[in-house]
Coordinates of C-alpha atoms in Angstrom, one line a residue:
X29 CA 4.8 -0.6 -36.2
X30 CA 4.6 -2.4 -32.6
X31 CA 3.0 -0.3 -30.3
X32 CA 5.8 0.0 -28.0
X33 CA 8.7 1.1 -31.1
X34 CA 5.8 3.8 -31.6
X35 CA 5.4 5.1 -28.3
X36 CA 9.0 5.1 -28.2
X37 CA 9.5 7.3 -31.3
X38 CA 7.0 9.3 -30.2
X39 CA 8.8 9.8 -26.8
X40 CA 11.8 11.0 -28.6
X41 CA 10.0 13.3 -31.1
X42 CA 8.5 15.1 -27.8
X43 CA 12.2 15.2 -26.6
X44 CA 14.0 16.6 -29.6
X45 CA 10.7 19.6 -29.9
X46 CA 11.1 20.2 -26.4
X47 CA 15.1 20.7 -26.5
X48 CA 14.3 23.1 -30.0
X49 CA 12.1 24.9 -28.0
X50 CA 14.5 25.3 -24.9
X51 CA 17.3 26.5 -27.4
X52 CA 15.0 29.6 -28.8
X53 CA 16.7 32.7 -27.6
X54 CA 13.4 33.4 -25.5
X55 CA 13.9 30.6 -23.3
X56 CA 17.1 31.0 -21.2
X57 CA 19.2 33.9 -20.0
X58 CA 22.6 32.4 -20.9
X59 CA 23.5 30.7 -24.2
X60 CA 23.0 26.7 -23.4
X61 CA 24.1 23.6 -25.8
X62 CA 22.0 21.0 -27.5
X63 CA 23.5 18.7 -25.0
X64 CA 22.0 20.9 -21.9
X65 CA 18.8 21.3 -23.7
X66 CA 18.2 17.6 -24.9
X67 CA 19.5 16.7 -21.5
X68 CA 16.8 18.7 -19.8
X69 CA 14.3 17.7 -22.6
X70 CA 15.0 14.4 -21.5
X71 CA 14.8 14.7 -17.9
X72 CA 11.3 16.4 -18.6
X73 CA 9.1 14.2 -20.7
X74 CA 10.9 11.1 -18.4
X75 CA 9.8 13.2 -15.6
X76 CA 13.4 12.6 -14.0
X77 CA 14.6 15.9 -12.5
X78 CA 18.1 15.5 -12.6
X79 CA 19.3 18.7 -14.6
X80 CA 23.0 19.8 -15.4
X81 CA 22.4 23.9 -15.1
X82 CA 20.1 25.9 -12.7
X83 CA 16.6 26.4 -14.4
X84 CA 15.8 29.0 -11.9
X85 CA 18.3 31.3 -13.4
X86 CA 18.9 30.1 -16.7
X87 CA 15.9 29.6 -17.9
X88 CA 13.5 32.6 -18.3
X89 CA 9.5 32.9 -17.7
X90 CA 8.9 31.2 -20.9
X91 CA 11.5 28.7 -20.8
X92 CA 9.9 27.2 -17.1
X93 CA 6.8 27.3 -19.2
X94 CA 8.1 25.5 -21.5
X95 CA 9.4 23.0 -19.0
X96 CA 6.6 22.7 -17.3
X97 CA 4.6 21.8 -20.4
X98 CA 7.2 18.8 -20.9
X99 CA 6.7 17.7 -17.1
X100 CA 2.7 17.6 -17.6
X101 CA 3.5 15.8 -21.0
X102 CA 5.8 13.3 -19.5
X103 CA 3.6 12.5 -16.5
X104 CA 0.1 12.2 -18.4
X105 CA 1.9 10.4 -20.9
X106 CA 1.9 11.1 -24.2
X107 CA -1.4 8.5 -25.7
X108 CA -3.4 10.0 -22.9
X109 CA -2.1 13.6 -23.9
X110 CA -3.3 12.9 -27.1
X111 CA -6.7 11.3 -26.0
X112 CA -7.2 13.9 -24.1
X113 CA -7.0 16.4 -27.2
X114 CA -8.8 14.1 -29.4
X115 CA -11.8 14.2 -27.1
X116 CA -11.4 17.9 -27.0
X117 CA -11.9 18.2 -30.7
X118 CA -14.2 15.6 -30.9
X119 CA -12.6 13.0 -33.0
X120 CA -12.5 9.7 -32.1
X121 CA -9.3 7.9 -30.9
X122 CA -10.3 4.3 -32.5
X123 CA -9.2 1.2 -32.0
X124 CA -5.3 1.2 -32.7
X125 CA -5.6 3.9 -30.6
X126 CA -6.4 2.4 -27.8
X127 CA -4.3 -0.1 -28.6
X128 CA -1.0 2.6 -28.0
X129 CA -3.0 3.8 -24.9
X130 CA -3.1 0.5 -23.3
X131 CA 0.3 0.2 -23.3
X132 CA 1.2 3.8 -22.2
X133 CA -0.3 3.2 -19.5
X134 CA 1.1 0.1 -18.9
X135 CA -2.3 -1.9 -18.6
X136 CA -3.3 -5.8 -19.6
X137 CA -6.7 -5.3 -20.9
X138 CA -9.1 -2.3 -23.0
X139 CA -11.5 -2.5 -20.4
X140 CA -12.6 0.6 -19.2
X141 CA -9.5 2.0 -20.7
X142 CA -11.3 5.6 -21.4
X143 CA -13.2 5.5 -17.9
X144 CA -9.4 5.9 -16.6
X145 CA -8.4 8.4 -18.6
X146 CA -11.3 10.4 -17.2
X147 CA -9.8 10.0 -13.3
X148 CA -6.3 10.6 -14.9
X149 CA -7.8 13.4 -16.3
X150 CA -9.4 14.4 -12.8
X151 CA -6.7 13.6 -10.5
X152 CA -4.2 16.0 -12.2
X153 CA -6.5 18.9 -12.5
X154 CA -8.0 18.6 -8.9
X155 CA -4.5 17.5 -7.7
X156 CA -2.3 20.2 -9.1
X157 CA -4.8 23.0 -8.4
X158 CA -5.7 22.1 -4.5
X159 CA -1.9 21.7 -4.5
X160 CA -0.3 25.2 -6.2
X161 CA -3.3 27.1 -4.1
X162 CA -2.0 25.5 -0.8
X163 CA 1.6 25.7 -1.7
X164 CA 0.7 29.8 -2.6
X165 CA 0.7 30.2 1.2
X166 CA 4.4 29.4 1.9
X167 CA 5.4 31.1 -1.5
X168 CA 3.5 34.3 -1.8
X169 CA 4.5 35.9 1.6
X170 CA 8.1 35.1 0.8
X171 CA 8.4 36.1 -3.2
X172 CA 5.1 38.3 -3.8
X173 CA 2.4 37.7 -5.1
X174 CA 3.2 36.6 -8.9
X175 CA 6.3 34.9 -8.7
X176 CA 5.0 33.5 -5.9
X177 CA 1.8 32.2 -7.8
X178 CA 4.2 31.3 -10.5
X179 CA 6.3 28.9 -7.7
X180 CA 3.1 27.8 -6.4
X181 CA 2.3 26.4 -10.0
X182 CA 5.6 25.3 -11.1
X183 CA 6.4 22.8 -7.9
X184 CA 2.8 21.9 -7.5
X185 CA 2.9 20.3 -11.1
X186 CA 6.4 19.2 -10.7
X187 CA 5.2 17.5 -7.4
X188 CA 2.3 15.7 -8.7
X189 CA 4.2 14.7 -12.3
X190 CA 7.1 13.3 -9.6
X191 CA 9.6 15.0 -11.7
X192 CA 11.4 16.6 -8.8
X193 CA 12.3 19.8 -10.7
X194 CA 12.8 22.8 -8.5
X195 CA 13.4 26.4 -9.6
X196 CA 15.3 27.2 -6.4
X197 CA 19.2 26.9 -6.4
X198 CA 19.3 24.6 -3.6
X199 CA 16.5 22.5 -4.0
X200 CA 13.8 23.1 -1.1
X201 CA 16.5 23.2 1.4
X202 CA 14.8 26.9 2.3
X203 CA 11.4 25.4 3.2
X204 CA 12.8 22.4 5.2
X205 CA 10.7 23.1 8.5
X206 CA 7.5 24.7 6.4
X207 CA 4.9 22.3 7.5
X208 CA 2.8 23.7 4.3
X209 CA 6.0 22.1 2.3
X210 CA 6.3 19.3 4.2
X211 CA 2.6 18.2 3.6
X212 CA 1.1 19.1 0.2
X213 CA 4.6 18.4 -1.6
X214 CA 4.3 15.2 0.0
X215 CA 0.9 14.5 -0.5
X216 CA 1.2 15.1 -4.2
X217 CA 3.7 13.1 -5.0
X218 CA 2.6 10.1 -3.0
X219 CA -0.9 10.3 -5.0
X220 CA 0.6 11.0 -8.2
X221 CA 3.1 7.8 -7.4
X222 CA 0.6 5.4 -6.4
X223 CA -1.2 4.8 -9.8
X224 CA -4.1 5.9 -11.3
X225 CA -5.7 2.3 -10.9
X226 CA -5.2 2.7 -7.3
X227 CA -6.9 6.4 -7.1
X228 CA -9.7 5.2 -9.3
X229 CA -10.7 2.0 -7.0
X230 CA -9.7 3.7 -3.8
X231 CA -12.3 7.2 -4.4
X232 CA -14.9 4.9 -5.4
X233 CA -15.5 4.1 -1.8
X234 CA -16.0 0.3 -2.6
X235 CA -13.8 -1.0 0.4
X236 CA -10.8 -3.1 1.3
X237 CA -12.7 -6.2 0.3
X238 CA -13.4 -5.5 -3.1
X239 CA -10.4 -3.8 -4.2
X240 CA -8.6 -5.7 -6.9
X241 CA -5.4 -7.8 -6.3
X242 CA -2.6 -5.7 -7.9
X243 CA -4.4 -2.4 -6.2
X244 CA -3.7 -4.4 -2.4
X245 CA -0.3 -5.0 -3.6
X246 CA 0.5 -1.5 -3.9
X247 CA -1.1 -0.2 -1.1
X248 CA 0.4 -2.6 1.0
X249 CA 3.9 -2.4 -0.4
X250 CA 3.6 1.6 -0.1
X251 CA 2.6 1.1 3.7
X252 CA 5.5 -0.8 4.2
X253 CA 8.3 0.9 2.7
X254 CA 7.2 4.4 3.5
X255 CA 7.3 4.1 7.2
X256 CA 10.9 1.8 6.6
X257 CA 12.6 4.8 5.2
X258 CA 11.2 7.6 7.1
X259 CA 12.7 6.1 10.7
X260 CA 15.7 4.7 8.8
X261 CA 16.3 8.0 7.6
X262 CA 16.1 9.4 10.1
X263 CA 17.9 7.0 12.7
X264 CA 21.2 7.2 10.0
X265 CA 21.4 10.7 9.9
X266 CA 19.9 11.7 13.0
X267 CA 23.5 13.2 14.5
X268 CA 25.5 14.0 11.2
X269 CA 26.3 17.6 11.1
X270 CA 25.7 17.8 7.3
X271 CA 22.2 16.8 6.9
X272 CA 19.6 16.3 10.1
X273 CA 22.4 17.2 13.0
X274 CA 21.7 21.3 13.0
X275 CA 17.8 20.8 13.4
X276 CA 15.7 20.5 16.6
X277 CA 13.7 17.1 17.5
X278 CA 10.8 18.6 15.4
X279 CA 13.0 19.6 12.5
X280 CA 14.5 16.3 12.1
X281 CA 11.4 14.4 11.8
X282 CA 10.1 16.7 9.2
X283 CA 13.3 16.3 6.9
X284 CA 13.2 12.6 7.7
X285 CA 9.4 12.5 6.7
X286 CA 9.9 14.4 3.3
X287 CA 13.4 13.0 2.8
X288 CA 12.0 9.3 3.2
X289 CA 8.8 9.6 0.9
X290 CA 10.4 11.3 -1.6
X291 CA 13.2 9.1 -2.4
X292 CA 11.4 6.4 -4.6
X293 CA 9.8 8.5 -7.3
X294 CA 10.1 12.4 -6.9
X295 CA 13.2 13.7 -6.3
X296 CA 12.9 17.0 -4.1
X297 CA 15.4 17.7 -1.3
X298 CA 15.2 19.5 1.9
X299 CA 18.6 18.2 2.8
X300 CA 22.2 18.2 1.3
X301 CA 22.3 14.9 -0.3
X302 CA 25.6 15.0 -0.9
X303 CA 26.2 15.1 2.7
X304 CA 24.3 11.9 3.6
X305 CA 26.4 8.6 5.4
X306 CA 27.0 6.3 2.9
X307 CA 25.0 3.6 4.3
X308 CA 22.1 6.0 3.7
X309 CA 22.9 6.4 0.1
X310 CA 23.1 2.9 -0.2
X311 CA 19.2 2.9 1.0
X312 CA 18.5 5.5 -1.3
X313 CA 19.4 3.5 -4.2
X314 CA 17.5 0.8 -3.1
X315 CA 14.8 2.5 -3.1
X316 CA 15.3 4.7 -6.2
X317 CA 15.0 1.4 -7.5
X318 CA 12.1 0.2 -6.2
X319 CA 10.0 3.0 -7.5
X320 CA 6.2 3.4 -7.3
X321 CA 3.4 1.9 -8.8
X322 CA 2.3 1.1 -12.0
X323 CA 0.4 3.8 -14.6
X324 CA 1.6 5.7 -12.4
X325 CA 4.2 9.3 -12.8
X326 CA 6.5 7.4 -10.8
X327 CA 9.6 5.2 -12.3
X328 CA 11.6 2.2 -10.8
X329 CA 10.6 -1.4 -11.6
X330 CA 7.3 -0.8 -9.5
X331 CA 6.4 -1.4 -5.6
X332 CA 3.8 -4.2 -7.5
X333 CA 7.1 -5.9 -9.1
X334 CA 9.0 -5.7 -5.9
X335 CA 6.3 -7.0 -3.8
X336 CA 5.7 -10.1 -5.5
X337 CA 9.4 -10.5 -5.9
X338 CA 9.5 -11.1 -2.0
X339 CA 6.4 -13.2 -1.8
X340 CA 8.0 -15.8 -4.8
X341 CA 11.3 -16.1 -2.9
X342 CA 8.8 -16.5 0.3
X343 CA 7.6 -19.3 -1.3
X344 CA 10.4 -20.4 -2.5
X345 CA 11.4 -21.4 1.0
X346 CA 7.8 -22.7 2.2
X347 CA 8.5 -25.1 -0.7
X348 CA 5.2 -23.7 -2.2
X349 CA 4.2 -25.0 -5.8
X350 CA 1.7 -21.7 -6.3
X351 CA 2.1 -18.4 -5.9
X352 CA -1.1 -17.1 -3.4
X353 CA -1.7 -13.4 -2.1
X354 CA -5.2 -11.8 -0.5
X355 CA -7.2 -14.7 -1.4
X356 CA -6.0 -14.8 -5.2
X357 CA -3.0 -16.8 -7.1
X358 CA -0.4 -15.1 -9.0
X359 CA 0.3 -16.6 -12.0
X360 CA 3.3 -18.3 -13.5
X361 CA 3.3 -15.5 -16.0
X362 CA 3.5 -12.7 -13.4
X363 CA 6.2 -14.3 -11.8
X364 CA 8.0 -14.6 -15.1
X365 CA 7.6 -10.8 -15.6
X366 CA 9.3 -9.8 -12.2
X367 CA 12.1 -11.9 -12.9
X368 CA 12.4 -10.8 -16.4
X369 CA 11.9 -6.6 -15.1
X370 CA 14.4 -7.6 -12.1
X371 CA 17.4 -8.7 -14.2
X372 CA 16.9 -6.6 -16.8
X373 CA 16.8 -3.5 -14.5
X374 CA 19.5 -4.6 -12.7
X375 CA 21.8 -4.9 -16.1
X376 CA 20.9 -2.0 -17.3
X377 CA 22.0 -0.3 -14.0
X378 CA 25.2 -2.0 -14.1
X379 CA 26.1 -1.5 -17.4
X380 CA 25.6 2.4 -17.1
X381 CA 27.4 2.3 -13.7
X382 CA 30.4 0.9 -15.4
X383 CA 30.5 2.7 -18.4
X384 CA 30.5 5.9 -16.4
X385 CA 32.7 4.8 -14.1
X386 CA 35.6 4.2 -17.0
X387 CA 35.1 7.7 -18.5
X388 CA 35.1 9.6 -15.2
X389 CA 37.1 10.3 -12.2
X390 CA 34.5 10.0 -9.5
X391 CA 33.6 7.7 -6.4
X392 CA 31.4 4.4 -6.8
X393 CA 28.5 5.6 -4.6
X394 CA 27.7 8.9 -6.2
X395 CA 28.2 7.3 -9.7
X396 CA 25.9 4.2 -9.2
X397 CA 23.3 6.6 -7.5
X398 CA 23.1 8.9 -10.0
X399 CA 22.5 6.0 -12.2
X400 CA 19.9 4.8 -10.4
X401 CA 18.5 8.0 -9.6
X402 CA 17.9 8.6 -13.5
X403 CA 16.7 4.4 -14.5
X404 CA 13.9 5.4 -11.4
X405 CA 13.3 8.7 -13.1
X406 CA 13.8 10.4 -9.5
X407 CA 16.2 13.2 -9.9
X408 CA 18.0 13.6 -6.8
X409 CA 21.6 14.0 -7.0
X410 CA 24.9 14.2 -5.2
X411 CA 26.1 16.8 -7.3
X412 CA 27.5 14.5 -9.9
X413 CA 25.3 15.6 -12.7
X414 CA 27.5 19.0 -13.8
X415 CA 30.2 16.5 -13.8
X416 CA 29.0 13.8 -17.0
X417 CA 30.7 14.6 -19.5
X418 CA 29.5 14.1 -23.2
X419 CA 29.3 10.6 -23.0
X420 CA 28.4 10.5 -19.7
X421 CA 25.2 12.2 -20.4
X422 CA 24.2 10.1 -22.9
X423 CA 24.6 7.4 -20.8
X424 CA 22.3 9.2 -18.4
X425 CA 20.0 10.3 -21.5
X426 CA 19.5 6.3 -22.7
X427 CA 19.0 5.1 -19.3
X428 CA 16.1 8.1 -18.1
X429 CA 14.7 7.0 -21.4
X430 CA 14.6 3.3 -20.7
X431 CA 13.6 4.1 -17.4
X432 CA 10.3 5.6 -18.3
X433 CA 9.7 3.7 -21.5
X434 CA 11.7 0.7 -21.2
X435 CA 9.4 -1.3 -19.2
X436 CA 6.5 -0.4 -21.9
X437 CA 8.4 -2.6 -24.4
X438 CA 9.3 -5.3 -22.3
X439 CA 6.1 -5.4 -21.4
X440 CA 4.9 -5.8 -25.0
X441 CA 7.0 -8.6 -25.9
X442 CA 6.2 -10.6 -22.5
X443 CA 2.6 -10.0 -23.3
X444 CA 3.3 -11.8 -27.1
X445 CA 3.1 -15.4 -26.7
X446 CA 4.7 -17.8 -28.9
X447 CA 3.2 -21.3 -28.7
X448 CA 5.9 -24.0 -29.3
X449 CA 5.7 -26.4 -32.0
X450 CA 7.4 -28.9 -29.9
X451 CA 7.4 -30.5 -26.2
X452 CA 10.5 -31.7 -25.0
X453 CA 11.2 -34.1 -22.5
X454 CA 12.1 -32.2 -19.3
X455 CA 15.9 -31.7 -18.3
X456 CA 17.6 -31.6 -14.9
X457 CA 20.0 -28.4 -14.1
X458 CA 22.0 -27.6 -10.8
X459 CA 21.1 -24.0 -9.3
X460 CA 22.4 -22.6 -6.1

């Protein structure tokens, strides 16, 4: 069986045991369907967030648990999961083995393939734990000690995973102003976004310099777009009465700073999204799109993909024959990649829009970003998600699922190369 068919069936096995165990009675408070506990399944091990019930008071002690475990499942992915157990057992994982892992983790070669699950490993341990005993301080005072511990836990591994699950009503609209919110929610999300590759080369300390090409990409492309939608955020909804206009100077730039970082992979709000302009919506989806980085918790086709996206049409127009960034060429095969991820993303997206959009009464913009808020595996919503209907959630269920392991495949096959038996003369088509 192909690697990516197998992590794919294996995707969907963790799905269907995760919706089984969020349909035992000790789970939830209120009876729910298989369609809202698949549907959460699914928004779990995708590390989505988009959810069609409140969690907070549906779901009891054990069913958060439950979800949690799917969220930590979904974000390690599952090859590392199982690494990670196999190590812990001692057995060794072998070579088909690493094999699946390679391409769970969306990487080109075996080297040091084990040395990175050791910082994945690290990151979400030290990461999650810095972050729930940091976030205890806003959540403790206000909800006690245990649930507060409890909170502390659930959004700190939430946050890191970029799955965006909250179990508060409203989202984090409550904590909107807490500076401890605004920076360690933040902060984990943007590290668990980045990549793993990235964490690994950036804590070794060996410099700017050495870094490698793809790992410049990202940090570049991260650098650019996270102080792009901070200040457009913020200059778009800076008077509207709905979402920034109530707040004082200081108060708006916090939103803005956790609204615009949060967009492209995690999914949290401190704001009513529903309430946003739609030309901010229409930047949401953009970036919803875009995504983070690659082996990474975060979704979209990749800041990496979108990056050399630009710097290909860039040299289109410079009327450049090779592809060139930091000192290294990009090869045809890259290029090939982006266009194939591109298009196929953008189908995808399209088809799902329209499919919804002839089964339900609703407007464009909160169908299409709903879409694109579950192909990025984000979460956020306009409230549109109670309103899917049967189909529509399956809709939403096959796109969440391509979204996360969609670009595993289509990696696979790009990486297979057939060599042609024949040349043919070249051919002249009109483009443009």
């Amino acid at each position: 069986m192909p690697p990516p068919l197998l992590l794919s069936v294996l995707y969907a096995s963790a799905i269907l045991l995760g919706a089984a165990a969020l349909m035992m009675p000790v789970s939830h408070t209120a009876k729910i369907s298989w369609s809202d506990a698949i549907f959460t399944a699914t928004s779990a091990v995708t590390v989505t967030g988009l959810v069609v019930f409140d969690i907070g008071t549906k779901l009891t002690f054990f069913g958060q648990v439950v979800l949690t475990f799917l969220i930590q499942l979904g974000g390690l992915g599952l090859m590392t999961f199982a690494v990670l157990v196999l190590g812990a057992l001692g057995l060794p994982i072998g070579l088909t083995g690493q094999i699946y892992l390679r391409e769970d983790l969306n990487q080109n070669s075996m080297h040091r393939l084990m040395q990175l699950v050791g910082v994945i490993l690290k990151a979400v341990l030290i990461c999650e734990a810095i972050g729930a005993a940091l976030l205890c301080l806003s959540f403790v005072p206000r909800l006690g000690f245990w649930n507060g511990l409890w909170q502390a836990v659930f959004h700190s591994v939430s946050a890191f995973n970029n799955a965006g699950f909250s179990t508060f009503s409203d989202g984090l609209v409550d904590y909107a102003t807490d500076p401890v919110i605004n920076l360690v929610i933040p902060a984990l999300f943007i590290l668990g976004g980045i990549g793993y590759s990235v964490l690994r080369e950036v804590a070794s300390g060996k410099g700017w310099k050495r870094y490698s090409l793809s790992t410049k990409i990202m940090l570049l492309g991260t650098g650019v777009l996270i102080p792009w939608s901070v200040i457009m955020f913020a200059v778009l909804e800076w008077s509207n009465p709905g979402t920034l206009g109530p707040y004082s100077v200081w108060g708006k730039l916090m939103i803005s700073w956790f609204q615009g970082v949060t967009t492209r992979t995690a999914g949290f709000n401190t704001t009513d999204i529903g309430a946003m302009h739609d030309s901010t919506v229409l930047m949401f989806i953009s970036l919803m799109l875009i995504g983070g980085g690659p082996a990474s918790t975060a979704g979209g086709i990749k800041v990496t993909t979108f990056v050399v996206m630009i710097l290909a049409t860039i040299a289109f127009f410079r009327r450049q024959t090779q592809l060139n960034a930091f000192g290294r060429s990009i090869g045809f095969e890259a290029v090939l990649k982006v266009m194939a991820l591109t298009a196929i993303s953008t189908v995808l997206v399209f088809v799902a829009t329209f499919l919804i959009l002839i089964t339900h009464d609703g407007t464009f913009l909160d169908i299409a970003f709903e879409v694109s808020s579950a192909f990025g595996t984000v979460g956020l919503s306009r409230g549109y998600t109670p309103e899917l209907n049967g189909f529509g959630r399956a809709v939403i269920i096959l796109v969440m699922f391509l979204g996360r392991v969609g670009p595993l495949t289509l990696g696979f096959f790009l990486a297979t190369r057939s060599v042609p038996r024949l040349r043919y003369p070249k051919g002249e088509i009109h483009l443009g």
